[in-house]
Short mmCIF file of C-alpha atoms in Angstrom, two decimals:
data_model
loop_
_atom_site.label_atom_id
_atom_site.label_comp_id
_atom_site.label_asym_id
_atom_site.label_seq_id
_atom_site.Cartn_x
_atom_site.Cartn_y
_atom_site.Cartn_z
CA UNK A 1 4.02 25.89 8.80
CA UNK A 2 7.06 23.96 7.74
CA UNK A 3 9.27 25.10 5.10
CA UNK A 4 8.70 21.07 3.22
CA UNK A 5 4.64 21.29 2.77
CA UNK A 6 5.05 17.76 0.75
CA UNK A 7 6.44 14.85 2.28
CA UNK A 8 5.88 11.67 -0.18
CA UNK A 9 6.26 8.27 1.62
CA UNK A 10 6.89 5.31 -0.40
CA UNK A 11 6.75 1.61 1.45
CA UNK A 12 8.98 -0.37 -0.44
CA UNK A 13 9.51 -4.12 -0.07
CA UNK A 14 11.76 -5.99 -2.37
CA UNK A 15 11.18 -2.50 -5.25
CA UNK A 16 14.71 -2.58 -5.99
CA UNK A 17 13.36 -2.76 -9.66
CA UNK A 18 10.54 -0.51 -9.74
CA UNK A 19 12.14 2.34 -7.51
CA UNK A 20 14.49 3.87 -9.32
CA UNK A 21 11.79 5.25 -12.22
CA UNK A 22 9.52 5.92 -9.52
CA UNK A 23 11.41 7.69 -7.76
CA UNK A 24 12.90 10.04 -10.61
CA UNK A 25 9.62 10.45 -11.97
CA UNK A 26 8.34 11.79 -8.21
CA UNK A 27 11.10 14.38 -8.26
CA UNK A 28 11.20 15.56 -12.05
CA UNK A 29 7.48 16.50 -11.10
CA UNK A 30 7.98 17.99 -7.50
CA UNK A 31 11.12 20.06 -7.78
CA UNK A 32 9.12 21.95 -10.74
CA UNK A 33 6.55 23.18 -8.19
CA UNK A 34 6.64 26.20 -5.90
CA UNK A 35 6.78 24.66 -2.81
CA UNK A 36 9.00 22.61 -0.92
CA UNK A 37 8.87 18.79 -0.63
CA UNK A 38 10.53 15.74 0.52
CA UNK A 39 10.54 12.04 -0.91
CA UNK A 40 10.77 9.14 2.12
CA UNK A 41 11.40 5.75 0.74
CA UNK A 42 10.26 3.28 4.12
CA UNK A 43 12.02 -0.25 3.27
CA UNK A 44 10.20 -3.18 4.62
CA UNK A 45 13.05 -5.15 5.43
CA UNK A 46 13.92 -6.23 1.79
CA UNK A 47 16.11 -8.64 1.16
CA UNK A 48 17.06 -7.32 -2.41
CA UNK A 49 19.42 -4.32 -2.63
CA UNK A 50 16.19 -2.11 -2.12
CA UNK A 51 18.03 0.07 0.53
CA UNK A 52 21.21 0.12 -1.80
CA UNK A 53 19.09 1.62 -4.44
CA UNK A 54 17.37 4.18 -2.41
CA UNK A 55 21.24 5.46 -1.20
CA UNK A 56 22.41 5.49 -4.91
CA UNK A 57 20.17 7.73 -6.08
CA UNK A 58 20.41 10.16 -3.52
CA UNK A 59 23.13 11.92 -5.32
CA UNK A 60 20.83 12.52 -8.28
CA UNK A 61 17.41 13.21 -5.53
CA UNK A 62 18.50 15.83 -3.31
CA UNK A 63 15.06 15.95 -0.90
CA UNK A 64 15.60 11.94 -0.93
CA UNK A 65 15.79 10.06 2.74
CA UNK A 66 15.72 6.50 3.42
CA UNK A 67 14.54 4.76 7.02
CA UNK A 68 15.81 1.54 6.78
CA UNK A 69 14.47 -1.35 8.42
CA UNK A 70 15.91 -4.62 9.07
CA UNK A 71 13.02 -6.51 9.53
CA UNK A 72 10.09 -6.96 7.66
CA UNK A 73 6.89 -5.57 9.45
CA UNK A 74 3.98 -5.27 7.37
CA UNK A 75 3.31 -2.16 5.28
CA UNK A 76 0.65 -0.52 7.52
CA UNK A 77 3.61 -0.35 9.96
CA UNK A 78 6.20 1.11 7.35
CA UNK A 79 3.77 3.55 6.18
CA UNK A 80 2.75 5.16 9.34
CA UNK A 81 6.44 5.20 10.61
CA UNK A 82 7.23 7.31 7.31
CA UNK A 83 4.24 9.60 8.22
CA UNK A 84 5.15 9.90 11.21
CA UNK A 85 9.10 11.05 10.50
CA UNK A 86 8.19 13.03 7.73
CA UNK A 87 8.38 16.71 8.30
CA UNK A 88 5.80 18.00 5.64
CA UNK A 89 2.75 20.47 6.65
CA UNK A 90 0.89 17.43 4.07
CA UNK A 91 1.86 13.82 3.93
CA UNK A 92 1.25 11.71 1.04
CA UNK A 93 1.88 8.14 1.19
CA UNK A 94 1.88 6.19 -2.94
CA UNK A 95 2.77 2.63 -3.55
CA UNK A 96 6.61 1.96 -5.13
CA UNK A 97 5.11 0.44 -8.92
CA UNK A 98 3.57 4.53 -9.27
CA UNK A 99 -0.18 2.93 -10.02
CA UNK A 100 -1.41 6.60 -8.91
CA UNK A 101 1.06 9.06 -10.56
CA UNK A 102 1.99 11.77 -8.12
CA UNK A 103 0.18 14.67 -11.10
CA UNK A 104 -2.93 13.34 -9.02
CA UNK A 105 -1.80 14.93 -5.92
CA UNK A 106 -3.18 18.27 -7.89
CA UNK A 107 -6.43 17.10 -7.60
CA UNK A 108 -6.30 17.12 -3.31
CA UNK A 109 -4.45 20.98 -3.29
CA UNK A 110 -8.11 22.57 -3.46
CA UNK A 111 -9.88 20.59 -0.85
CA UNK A 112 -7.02 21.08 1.84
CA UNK A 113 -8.45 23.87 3.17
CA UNK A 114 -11.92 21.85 3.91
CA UNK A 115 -10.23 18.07 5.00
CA UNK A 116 -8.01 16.86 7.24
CA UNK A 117 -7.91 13.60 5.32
CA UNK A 118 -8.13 12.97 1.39
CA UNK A 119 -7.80 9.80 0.09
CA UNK A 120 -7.55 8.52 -4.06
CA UNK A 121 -10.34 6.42 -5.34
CA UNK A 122 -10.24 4.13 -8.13
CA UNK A 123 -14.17 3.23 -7.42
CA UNK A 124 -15.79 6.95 -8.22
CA UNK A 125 -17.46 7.78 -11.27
CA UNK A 126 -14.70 10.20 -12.80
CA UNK A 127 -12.10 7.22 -11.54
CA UNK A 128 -9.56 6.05 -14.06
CA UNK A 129 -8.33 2.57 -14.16
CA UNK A 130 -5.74 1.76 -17.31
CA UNK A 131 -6.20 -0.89 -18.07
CA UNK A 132 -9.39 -2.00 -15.74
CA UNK A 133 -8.05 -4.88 -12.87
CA UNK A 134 -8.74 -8.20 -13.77
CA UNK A 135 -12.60 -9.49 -13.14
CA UNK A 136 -11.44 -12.07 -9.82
CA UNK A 137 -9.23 -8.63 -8.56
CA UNK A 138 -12.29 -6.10 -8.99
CA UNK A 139 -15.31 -8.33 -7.95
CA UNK A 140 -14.51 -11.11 -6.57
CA UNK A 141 -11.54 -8.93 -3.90
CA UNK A 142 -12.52 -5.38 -4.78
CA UNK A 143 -15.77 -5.80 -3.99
CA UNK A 144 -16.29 -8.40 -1.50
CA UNK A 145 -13.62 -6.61 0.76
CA UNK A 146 -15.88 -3.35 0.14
CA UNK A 147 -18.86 -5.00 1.32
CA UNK A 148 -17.33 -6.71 4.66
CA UNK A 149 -15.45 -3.40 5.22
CA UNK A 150 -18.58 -1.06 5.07
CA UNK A 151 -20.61 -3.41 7.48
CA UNK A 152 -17.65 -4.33 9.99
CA UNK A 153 -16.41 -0.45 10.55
CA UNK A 154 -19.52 1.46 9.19
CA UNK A 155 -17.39 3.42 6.78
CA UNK A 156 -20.41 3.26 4.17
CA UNK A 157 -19.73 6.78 2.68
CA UNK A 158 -16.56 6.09 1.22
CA UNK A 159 -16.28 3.26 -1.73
CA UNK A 160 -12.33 2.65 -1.95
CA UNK A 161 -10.35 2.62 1.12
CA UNK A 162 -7.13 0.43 -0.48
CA UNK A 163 -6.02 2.92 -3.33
CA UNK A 164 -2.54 3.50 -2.07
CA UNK A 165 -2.77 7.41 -2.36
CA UNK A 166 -3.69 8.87 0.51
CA UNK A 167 -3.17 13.05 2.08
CA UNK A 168 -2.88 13.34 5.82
CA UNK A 169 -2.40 16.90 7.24
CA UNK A 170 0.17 17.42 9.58
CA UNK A 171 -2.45 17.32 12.40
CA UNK A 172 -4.28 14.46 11.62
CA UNK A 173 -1.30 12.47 11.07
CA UNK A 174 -0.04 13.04 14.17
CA UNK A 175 -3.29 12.66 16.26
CA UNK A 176 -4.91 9.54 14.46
CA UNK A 177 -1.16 7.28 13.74
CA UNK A 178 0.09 6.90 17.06
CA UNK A 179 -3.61 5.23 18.04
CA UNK A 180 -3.51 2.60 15.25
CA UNK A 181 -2.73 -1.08 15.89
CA UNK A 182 -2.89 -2.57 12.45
CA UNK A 183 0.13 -3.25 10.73
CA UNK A 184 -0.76 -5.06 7.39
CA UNK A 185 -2.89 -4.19 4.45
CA UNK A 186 -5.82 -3.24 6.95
CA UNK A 187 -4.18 -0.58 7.97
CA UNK A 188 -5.65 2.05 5.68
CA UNK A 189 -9.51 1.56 6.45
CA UNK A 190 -8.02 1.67 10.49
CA UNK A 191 -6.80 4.83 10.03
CA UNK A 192 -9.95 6.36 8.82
CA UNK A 193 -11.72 5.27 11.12
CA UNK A 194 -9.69 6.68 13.61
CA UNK A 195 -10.07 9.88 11.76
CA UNK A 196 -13.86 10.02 11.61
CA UNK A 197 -13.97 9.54 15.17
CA UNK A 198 -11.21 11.92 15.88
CA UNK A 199 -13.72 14.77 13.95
CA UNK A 200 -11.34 15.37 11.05
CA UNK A 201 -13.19 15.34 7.93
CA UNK A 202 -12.20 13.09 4.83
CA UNK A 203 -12.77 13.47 1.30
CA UNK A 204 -12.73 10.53 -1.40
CA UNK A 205 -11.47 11.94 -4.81
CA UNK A 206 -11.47 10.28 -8.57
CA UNK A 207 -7.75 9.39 -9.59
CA UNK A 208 -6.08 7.48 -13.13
CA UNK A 209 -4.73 4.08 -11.25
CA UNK A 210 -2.59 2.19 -13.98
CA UNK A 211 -3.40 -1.54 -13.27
CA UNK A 212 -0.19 -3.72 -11.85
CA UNK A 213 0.01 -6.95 -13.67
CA UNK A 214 2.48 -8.00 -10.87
CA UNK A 215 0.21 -6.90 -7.91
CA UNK A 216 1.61 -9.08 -4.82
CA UNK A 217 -1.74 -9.02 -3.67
CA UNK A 218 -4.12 -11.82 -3.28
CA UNK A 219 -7.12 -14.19 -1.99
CA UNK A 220 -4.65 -14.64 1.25
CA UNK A 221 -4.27 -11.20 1.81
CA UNK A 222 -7.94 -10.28 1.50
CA UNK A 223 -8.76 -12.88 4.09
CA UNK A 224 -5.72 -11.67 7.04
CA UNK A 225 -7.57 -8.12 5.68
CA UNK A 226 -11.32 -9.40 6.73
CA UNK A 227 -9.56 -11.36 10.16
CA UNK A 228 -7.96 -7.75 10.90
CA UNK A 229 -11.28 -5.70 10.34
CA UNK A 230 -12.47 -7.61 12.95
CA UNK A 231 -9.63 -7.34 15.58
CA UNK A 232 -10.35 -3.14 14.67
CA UNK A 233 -14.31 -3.67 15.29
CA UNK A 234 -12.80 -5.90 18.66
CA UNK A 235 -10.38 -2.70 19.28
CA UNK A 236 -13.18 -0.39 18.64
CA UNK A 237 -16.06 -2.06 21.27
CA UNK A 238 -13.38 -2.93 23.55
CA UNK A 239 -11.83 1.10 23.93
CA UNK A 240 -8.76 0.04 23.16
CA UNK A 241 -8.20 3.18 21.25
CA UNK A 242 -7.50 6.47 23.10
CA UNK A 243 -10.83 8.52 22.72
#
């Protein structure tokens, strides 16, 4: 065991707005708990002064670290490269707007023992979504990606595989990242795949998700998500992952 049990990795991609209170509201919570922790803000590649923020407030977060990347990659790849540098015996990953406040990581601490993997849920019964997403968003996206998902990778026992809150023990982390190929929004049902047939058991937990009015994503992305759930059903009957 490490002396950081929680590294938080944040993909950021033109956030130089919504960082900083993100951020600060990450570390007023941590650095009144009883263990240590680490925040790792992944840019994307911005071309706003994302990275300029990130160094700024350093001075005022000491456990902050920046990986800076020049080019843009997708955030599948800038979320398993924070993963995979951070140094925490847990590794959260939450999006920069703070939809899933990090109080909800209190809800994973008992099941750690049990699961490898733990992932937010805005699709459970106890779920709360403030305000609920817009009708086209939850049905028309929400649900229709659900659908494809559960028949393309046979994940049918877990209903949201897109909330951007997800726990990854040290050991799962490093056995299931280095085998994934997807680097865009697909990324996330990939990786538990991976995980299910790597044995580690994952639990689906209720969260409060605060809706995003200025969600970048859309019909577009949902379709390159369906295309990519293919190329991992392709990857998947072809062996291209390591067994």
């Amino acid at each position: 065991m490490s002396d950081i049990k929680l590294s938080v990795v944040i993909p950021a991609y033109n956030e130089e707005e919504r960082l900083p209170s993100t951020l600060k509201a990450i570390d007023d919570y941590l650095i009144k708990q009883d263990y240590g922790y680490e925040i790792l803000v992944v840019n994307d590649g911005s071309p706003d002064d994302t990275a300029g923020v990130v160094k700024n407030l350093k001075s005022e977060i000491d456990n902050l670290k920046l990986i800076d990347n020049e080019e843009n990659n997708g955030k599948g790849y800038v979320v398993k490269q924070g993963l995979q540098e951070a140094n925490g015996d847990y590794r959260l990953f939450t999006d920069a707007d703070n939809s899933t406040s990090i109080d909800q990581v209190e809800k994973m601490w008992p099941h750690v023992d049990q699961y490898d993997v733990i992932i937010g849920s805005r699709d459970l019964e106890d779920s709360v979504l403030d305000p609920p997403q817009p009708w086209f968003r939850e049905h028309v996206l929400g649900l229709g990606f659900r659908l494809i998902r559960k028949f393309i990778l046979d994940l049918w026992g877990l209903e949201d595989t897109q909330c951007g809150f997800k726990l990854f023990s040290r050991e799962a982390a490093e056995e299931v990242i280095p085998q994934s190929k997807v680097d865009q929004f697909a990324f996330d049902p990939e990786l538990l795949i991976l995980a299910k047939r790597a044995g580690f058991e994952i639990k689906e937990i209720p969260v409060r998700w605060v809706n995003d009015p200025d969600s970048k994503v859309g019909l577009d992305d949902a379709l390159d998500m369906a295309k990519d759930l293919l190329i991992i059903r392709w990857n998947l009957i072809t062996g291209k992952y390591r067994a």
